[in-house]
């Protein structure tokens, strides 16, 4: 049985708020644009290291991680 993932809408908003796009963000995080899109839309999970890098690039504080991920 597979678990149903949900899109990360708060993360999508944060990406826009920081003036980023998936195309600009993907090389900064080290994820292919298509893969990043799938992860943000809930098809795949982010790894811990990807979450850490996203937080660094998007100025997300550690205490706010549950809000976005």
mmCIF file of C-alpha atoms in Angstrom:
data_model
loop_
_atom_site.group_PDB
_atom_site.id
_atom_site.type_symbol
_atom_site.label_atom_id
_atom_site.label_comp_id
_atom_site.label_asym_id
_atom_site.label_seq_id
_atom_site.Cartn_x
_atom_site.Cartn_y
_atom_site.Cartn_z
ATOM 1 C CA UNK A 1 0.000 0.000 0.000
ATOM 2 C CA UNK A 2 1.354 3.438 -0.874
ATOM 3 C CA UNK A 3 0.763 6.482 1.236
ATOM 4 C CA UNK A 4 -1.025 9.399 -0.367
ATOM 5 C CA UNK A 5 1.058 12.532 -0.469
ATOM 6 C CA UNK A 6 -0.347 16.040 -0.417
ATOM 7 C CA UNK A 7 0.972 19.033 -2.362
ATOM 8 C CA UNK A 8 3.113 21.420 -0.346
ATOM 9 C CA UNK A 9 1.112 24.587 -0.993
ATOM 10 C CA UNK A 10 2.781 26.594 1.793
ATOM 11 C CA UNK A 11 6.155 25.758 0.261
ATOM 12 C CA UNK A 12 4.951 26.872 -3.172
ATOM 13 C CA UNK A 13 3.927 30.200 -1.635
ATOM 14 C CA UNK A 14 7.292 30.583 0.121
ATOM 15 C CA UNK A 15 9.123 29.950 -3.166
ATOM 16 C CA UNK A 16 7.134 32.765 -4.810
ATOM 17 C CA UNK A 17 7.569 35.012 -1.761
ATOM 18 C CA UNK A 18 11.354 34.621 -2.000
ATOM 19 C CA UNK A 19 11.292 35.546 -5.714
ATOM 20 C CA UNK A 20 12.255 32.063 -6.832
ATOM 21 C CA UNK A 21 10.852 29.674 -9.399
ATOM 22 C CA UNK A 22 11.295 25.920 -9.669
ATOM 23 C CA UNK A 23 13.656 26.448 -12.593
ATOM 24 C CA UNK A 24 15.860 28.864 -10.614
ATOM 25 C CA UNK A 25 15.583 26.952 -7.348
ATOM 26 C CA UNK A 26 16.405 23.455 -8.610
ATOM 27 C CA UNK A 27 20.139 24.008 -9.301
ATOM 28 C CA UNK A 28 20.540 25.819 -5.978
ATOM 29 C CA UNK A 29 19.145 22.784 -4.163
ATOM 30 C CA UNK A 30 20.750 20.182 -6.418
ATOM 31 C CA UNK A 31 17.521 18.605 -7.661
ATOM 32 C CA UNK A 32 16.409 18.364 -11.297
ATOM 33 C CA UNK A 33 13.531 20.744 -12.053
ATOM 34 C CA UNK A 34 11.161 17.893 -12.950
ATOM 35 C CA UNK A 35 12.019 16.028 -9.744
ATOM 36 C CA UNK A 36 11.573 19.173 -7.659
ATOM 37 C CA UNK A 37 8.158 19.688 -9.242
ATOM 38 C CA UNK A 38 7.142 16.108 -8.403
ATOM 39 C CA UNK A 39 8.324 16.496 -4.813
ATOM 40 C CA UNK A 40 6.533 19.810 -4.282
ATOM 41 C CA UNK A 41 3.359 18.329 -5.751
ATOM 42 C CA UNK A 42 3.491 15.459 -3.283
ATOM 43 C CA UNK A 43 4.483 12.626 -5.616
ATOM 44 C CA UNK A 44 7.800 11.958 -3.847
ATOM 45 C CA UNK A 45 9.247 12.858 -0.447
ATOM 46 C CA UNK A 46 12.112 15.282 0.136
ATOM 47 C CA UNK A 47 15.239 13.886 1.785
ATOM 48 C CA UNK A 48 16.536 15.496 4.975
ATOM 49 C CA UNK A 49 19.469 17.037 3.111
ATOM 50 C CA UNK A 50 17.132 18.462 0.445
ATOM 51 C CA UNK A 51 14.947 20.000 3.154
ATOM 52 C CA UNK A 52 18.024 21.520 4.804
ATOM 53 C CA UNK A 53 19.188 23.038 1.515
ATOM 54 C CA UNK A 54 15.692 24.346 0.698
ATOM 55 C CA UNK A 55 15.531 25.987 4.139
ATOM 56 C CA UNK A 56 18.893 27.635 3.551
ATOM 57 C CA UNK A 57 17.965 28.965 0.109
ATOM 58 C CA UNK A 58 14.418 30.033 1.051
ATOM 59 C CA UNK A 59 15.282 31.516 4.471
ATOM 60 C CA UNK A 60 13.096 29.051 6.371
ATOM 61 C CA UNK A 61 13.882 28.899 10.087
ATOM 62 C CA UNK A 62 14.239 25.434 11.675
ATOM 63 C CA UNK A 63 11.127 25.937 13.804
ATOM 64 C CA UNK A 64 9.106 26.619 10.632
ATOM 65 C CA UNK A 65 10.034 23.364 8.863
ATOM 66 C CA UNK A 66 6.743 21.611 9.834
ATOM 67 C CA UNK A 67 4.787 24.486 8.281
ATOM 68 C CA UNK A 68 6.394 23.924 4.877
ATOM 69 C CA UNK A 69 7.312 20.229 4.837
#
